[in-house]
Every structure is written in structure tokens, then in C-alpha cells.
Coordinates of C-alpha atoms in Angstrom, one line a residue:
Chain A
Q1 CA 2.9 30.6 166.1
Q2 CA 1.4 28.2 168.6
P3 CA 1.4 29.0 172.6
V4 CA 3.1 26.3 174.7
Q5 CA 1.8 25.2 177.7
S6 CA 3.0 24.0 180.7
P7 CA 3.0 20.9 182.6
Q8 CA 1.3 18.9 179.9
A9 CA -0.6 16.6 182.6
V10 CA -0.8 17.5 186.3
I11 CA -2.6 14.9 188.7
L12 CA -4.2 16.1 191.4
R13 CA -6.7 15.2 194.7
E14 CA -9.6 17.3 195.4
G15 CA -9.1 20.5 197.3
E16 CA -5.8 21.0 195.7
D17 CA -4.6 24.2 193.6
A18 CA -3.0 24.1 190.3
V19 CA -1.6 26.0 187.5
I20 CA -1.4 26.3 184.1
N21 CA 0.2 28.3 181.1
C22 CA 0.0 29.7 178.4
S23 CA 3.3 30.9 176.8
S24 CA 3.4 32.6 172.7
S25 CA 6.1 34.2 170.8
K26 CA 4.8 36.9 169.6
A27 CA 2.7 39.7 171.5
L28 CA -1.2 38.5 171.9
Y29 CA -4.0 40.2 171.5
S30 CA -6.4 37.5 173.5
V31 CA -6.1 34.5 175.2
H32 CA -8.8 32.1 175.3
W33 CA -9.1 29.0 178.0
Y34 CA -11.2 26.3 177.1
R35 CA -11.7 22.7 178.6
Q36 CA -12.5 19.5 176.7
K37 CA -14.0 16.2 178.4
H38 CA -12.8 13.4 176.6
G39 CA -15.2 12.2 173.6
E40 CA -16.5 15.4 173.9
A41 CA -16.4 19.3 172.4
P42 CA -14.5 21.9 173.5
V43 CA -16.4 24.5 176.0
F44 CA -15.5 27.9 176.7
L45 CA -14.3 28.7 180.5
M46 CA -12.8 32.4 180.0
I47 CA -11.4 35.0 177.5
L48 CA -8.9 37.8 178.5
L49 CA -8.2 40.8 176.6
K50 CA -5.2 42.7 175.8
G51 CA -6.2 46.0 178.2
G52 CA -7.0 43.5 181.2
E53 CA -10.7 43.0 180.4
Q54 CA -11.8 39.2 180.9
K55 CA -14.6 37.0 180.2
G56 CA -16.1 34.0 181.5
H57 CA -18.9 31.4 182.7
E58 CA -17.2 29.9 185.3
K59 CA -15.6 30.5 189.0
I60 CA -12.5 29.8 187.3
S61 CA -9.6 32.8 187.7
A62 CA -7.2 33.9 185.1
S63 CA -4.3 36.1 184.6
F64 CA -2.7 38.5 181.6
N65 CA 0.5 38.9 181.8
E66 CA 1.2 41.3 178.1
K67 CA 4.9 42.7 178.3
K68 CA 5.6 38.5 179.3
Q69 CA 3.3 37.1 176.5
Q70 CA 2.1 34.4 179.0
S71 CA -1.0 33.5 180.5
S72 CA -1.9 31.2 183.2
L73 CA -5.2 29.6 184.5
Y74 CA -5.7 28.6 188.6
L75 CA -7.6 26.6 189.5
T76 CA -8.5 26.4 192.7
A77 CA -10.5 23.8 195.4
S78 CA -10.4 21.6 192.6
Q79 CA -12.9 19.2 192.2
L80 CA -13.5 16.4 190.4
S81 CA -15.4 18.1 187.7
Y82 CA -12.7 20.1 187.2
S83 CA -11.0 16.9 185.3
G84 CA -10.4 17.4 181.6
T85 CA -7.8 19.1 178.7
Y86 CA -7.3 22.8 179.0
F87 CA -6.1 24.3 176.0
C88 CA -5.2 28.0 175.5
G89 CA -6.2 29.8 172.7
T90 CA -4.0 32.0 171.5
G91 CA -5.2 35.6 169.3
Y92 CA -2.6 37.7 167.1
N93 CA -6.1 39.2 165.3
D94 CA -9.7 39.7 166.2
Y95 CA -10.8 36.5 165.0
K96 CA -8.0 33.3 164.9
L97 CA -6.8 31.5 167.7
S98 CA -4.1 29.3 167.9
F99 CA -3.8 26.2 170.3
G100 CA -1.7 24.6 172.4
A101 CA -1.2 21.0 172.5
G102 CA -3.0 21.0 175.9
T103 CA -2.9 20.0 179.3
T104 CA -4.5 16.9 180.6
V105 CA -5.6 17.5 184.8
T106 CA -7.0 15.0 186.6
V107 CA -8.6 15.0 189.4
R108 CA -8.6 12.4 191.9
A109 CA -11.2 12.0 195.3
Chain B
G1 CA -30.7 26.3 167.2
A2 CA -29.3 25.3 171.0
G3 CA -25.6 24.7 170.1
V4 CA -23.6 24.1 166.8
S5 CA -24.5 20.6 165.3
Q6 CA -22.2 18.9 163.1
S7 CA -22.5 16.0 160.6
P8 CA -22.1 12.8 160.6
S9 CA -20.5 12.5 163.9
N10 CA -18.2 9.1 163.0
K11 CA -17.5 8.5 159.2
V12 CA -15.5 5.9 158.2
T13 CA -14.3 5.8 154.5
E14 CA -12.1 4.4 151.7
K15 CA -9.3 5.7 151.1
G16 CA -9.6 8.0 147.7
K17 CA -13.0 8.9 148.5
D18 CA -14.6 12.2 148.9
V19 CA -16.4 13.1 151.7
E20 CA -18.4 16.0 153.5
L21 CA -18.5 17.2 157.0
R22 CA -21.5 19.4 157.3
C23 CA -21.9 22.2 161.0
D24 CA -24.7 23.5 161.3
P25 CA -23.6 27.2 163.8
I26 CA -25.3 29.0 166.7
S27 CA -28.0 30.8 164.7
G28 CA -27.0 34.7 164.6
H29 CA -23.5 33.4 164.5
T30 CA -21.3 35.2 161.4
A31 CA -18.3 33.7 162.3
L32 CA -17.4 30.1 162.3
Y33 CA -14.7 28.0 162.0
W34 CA -13.0 25.2 161.2
Y35 CA -10.3 23.2 163.3
R36 CA -8.5 19.5 163.0
Q37 CA -8.3 17.3 166.0
S38 CA -5.5 14.6 165.7
L39 CA -5.2 11.5 167.9
G40 CA -3.5 13.4 171.2
Q41 CA -2.9 16.6 169.5
G42 CA -4.3 20.5 170.4
L43 CA -6.5 22.3 167.1
E44 CA -5.3 22.7 164.0
F45 CA -6.7 25.8 162.2
L46 CA -8.1 25.2 158.8
I47 CA -10.9 27.7 158.0
Y48 CA -12.3 30.6 159.2
F49 CA -15.3 32.7 157.1
Q50 CA -17.2 35.7 158.6
G51 CA -20.7 35.3 157.0
N52 CA -20.5 33.2 153.6
S53 CA -17.1 34.7 152.4
A54 CA -13.7 33.4 153.6
P55 CA -11.0 35.3 154.1
D56 CA -8.3 33.3 156.3
K57 CA -8.2 29.9 154.3
S58 CA -5.0 29.5 155.0
G59 CA -5.5 26.3 157.6
L60 CA -6.4 23.7 155.0
P61 CA -3.5 21.5 154.5
S62 CA -4.2 20.9 150.6
D63 CA -5.5 21.4 148.0
R64 CA -7.8 18.8 148.4
F65 CA -9.5 20.6 151.4
S66 CA -12.4 23.1 150.4
A67 CA -14.9 24.7 152.1
E68 CA -18.3 27.0 151.3
R69 CA -20.9 28.7 154.0
T70 CA -24.2 29.5 152.4
G71 CA -27.0 31.4 153.8
G72 CA -25.1 32.8 156.7
S73 CA -25.3 29.7 158.1
V74 CA -24.1 26.2 157.3
S75 CA -21.1 25.2 156.4
T76 CA -19.3 22.2 154.7
L77 CA -15.7 21.0 154.6
T78 CA -15.1 19.3 151.1
I79 CA -12.0 15.9 151.4
Q80 CA -11.6 15.2 148.2
R81 CA -9.7 11.7 147.4
T82 CA -9.0 11.1 151.2
Q83 CA -5.7 9.8 152.8
Q84 CA -5.0 8.1 155.7
E85 CA -3.4 11.2 157.3
D86 CA -7.1 13.1 156.7
S87 CA -7.9 10.8 160.2
A88 CA -9.0 13.2 162.7
V89 CA -11.8 14.7 164.3
Y90 CA -13.2 17.7 162.6
L91 CA -14.0 20.6 164.8
C92 CA -16.0 23.2 163.9
A93 CA -16.7 26.2 166.3
S94 CA -18.5 29.7 165.6
S95 CA -18.9 32.7 168.0
L96 CA -20.2 36.3 167.3
Q97 CA -17.7 39.2 165.4
G98 CA -14.8 40.1 167.4
R99 CA -12.4 39.7 169.3
S100 CA -14.2 39.3 172.8
Y101 CA -16.1 36.6 172.0
G102 CA -15.8 33.0 173.2
Y103 CA -16.0 30.3 170.2
T104 CA -19.4 27.3 170.8
F105 CA -17.7 24.2 169.0
G106 CA -19.8 21.1 168.0
S107 CA -19.3 17.7 169.2
G108 CA -17.1 17.0 165.7
T109 CA -17.0 14.5 163.1
R110 CA -14.5 11.4 163.7
L111 CA -12.9 11.0 160.3
T112 CA -11.3 7.1 159.6
V113 CA -9.8 6.5 156.5
V114 CA -8.9 3.1 155.5

């Protein structure tokens, strides 16, 4: 049930855009996105729910295609602080998340 | 508390010894989760608590692993007779109950079995 993330890694220059994708083989209840910096705890970015509701803490954007069982996270006008590993967590019920292997984002000056 | 607190932050133990990892969740968060993260890997689900009960223990790798939660607050993950393959970062997270709430993770316990 582990979702598949792509790409595995991406290198950006400041100001560039990137898209991270998360695909599931099963119908999704919800999708969470987290960012983890080296040696730190994963930090919640956004949640997308079946039915279209979205909740997030930062100025990021994401989409959730229920039919395709996919979600995408959009990093726009990237900053150095965007560097880290991004994980999607897919929910198939109302409590447990299965996490993807992560996408490592490196933003260079 | 202000965040999820885990202790110890690092633990080195000899193969065959028992270890206890502690998690202190955010006050009021009834849902508590344990995940394991091996080097360069994603997060592997271990167990979920709703209050003091654990309706989903499906991720515990073997009967050497157990966990409990008391007072709807602190949780302890115990690994008996540790093996080298148990080496990983053990992350605890808490959240409000329901599907529309994000997790708050602790900084984890890095367990090394030598």
C-alpha cells in the first residue's frame, strides 16, 4: 500500500519551480505532505481530503486527483529553505498513513 | 506541551538487550502513532493509539516489539532482545482525532544496536 513518489530527487536553482508526484494503487481517503530536513522531524505541510478540502500551514500548493489516485505538490519560485526530503502520506481510512520513500529536493543559490 | 517530545534522542545498545523508547505527545492529542525510519528510507508504520487503546498494531515487526500508552498521554515502545536490524530512527507523532488533521512528529530516537 506504500505510495510511489517521483522523482526520487531534484536539484533546483533559487526561483525555479518543481513538481513532486505521489501515486497510489488504491482509492485514497486523504493525502498528507511533509518535509523533513536532515536530522530533524518531518514537518506537516498540507492535507488534501477526498471531496476537495485542503488544509495547509504554508504558502505551498498541491492537487489531488481522486480518479487517478494521485497527488502533486508544487514548489513555486523555490527558496533555499525549501531544501529537504518531501514525503507524501496516503490515507486509506481515517487514521493511518502509508508514506512514500520520499523526494529529496536540493535548492542551490 | 508545545511539541512532541521523545527520549532518549540517541540510544546505543548491545544486541540482545531490551530498550524502552518514550513519547510525550501534544496535550489534547488523542491519536498517537509510532513509525520507524531506516537510513534513507521512508516511514514505516508500527502502531496507532486512540486514547489508551491500540486498535491497529499491524505494523509491529515481531512479538519482540510492544507498546503501551497510559493516561491518554505518554507512550512507551519496548523492543526486547534487540537485533541489529532494529537499528533505525523511531518517530512518534500525535494528532487530533479524525482524518482532517496533520501529524506533529517528535525528533525521534536514533537506535543503534551493536
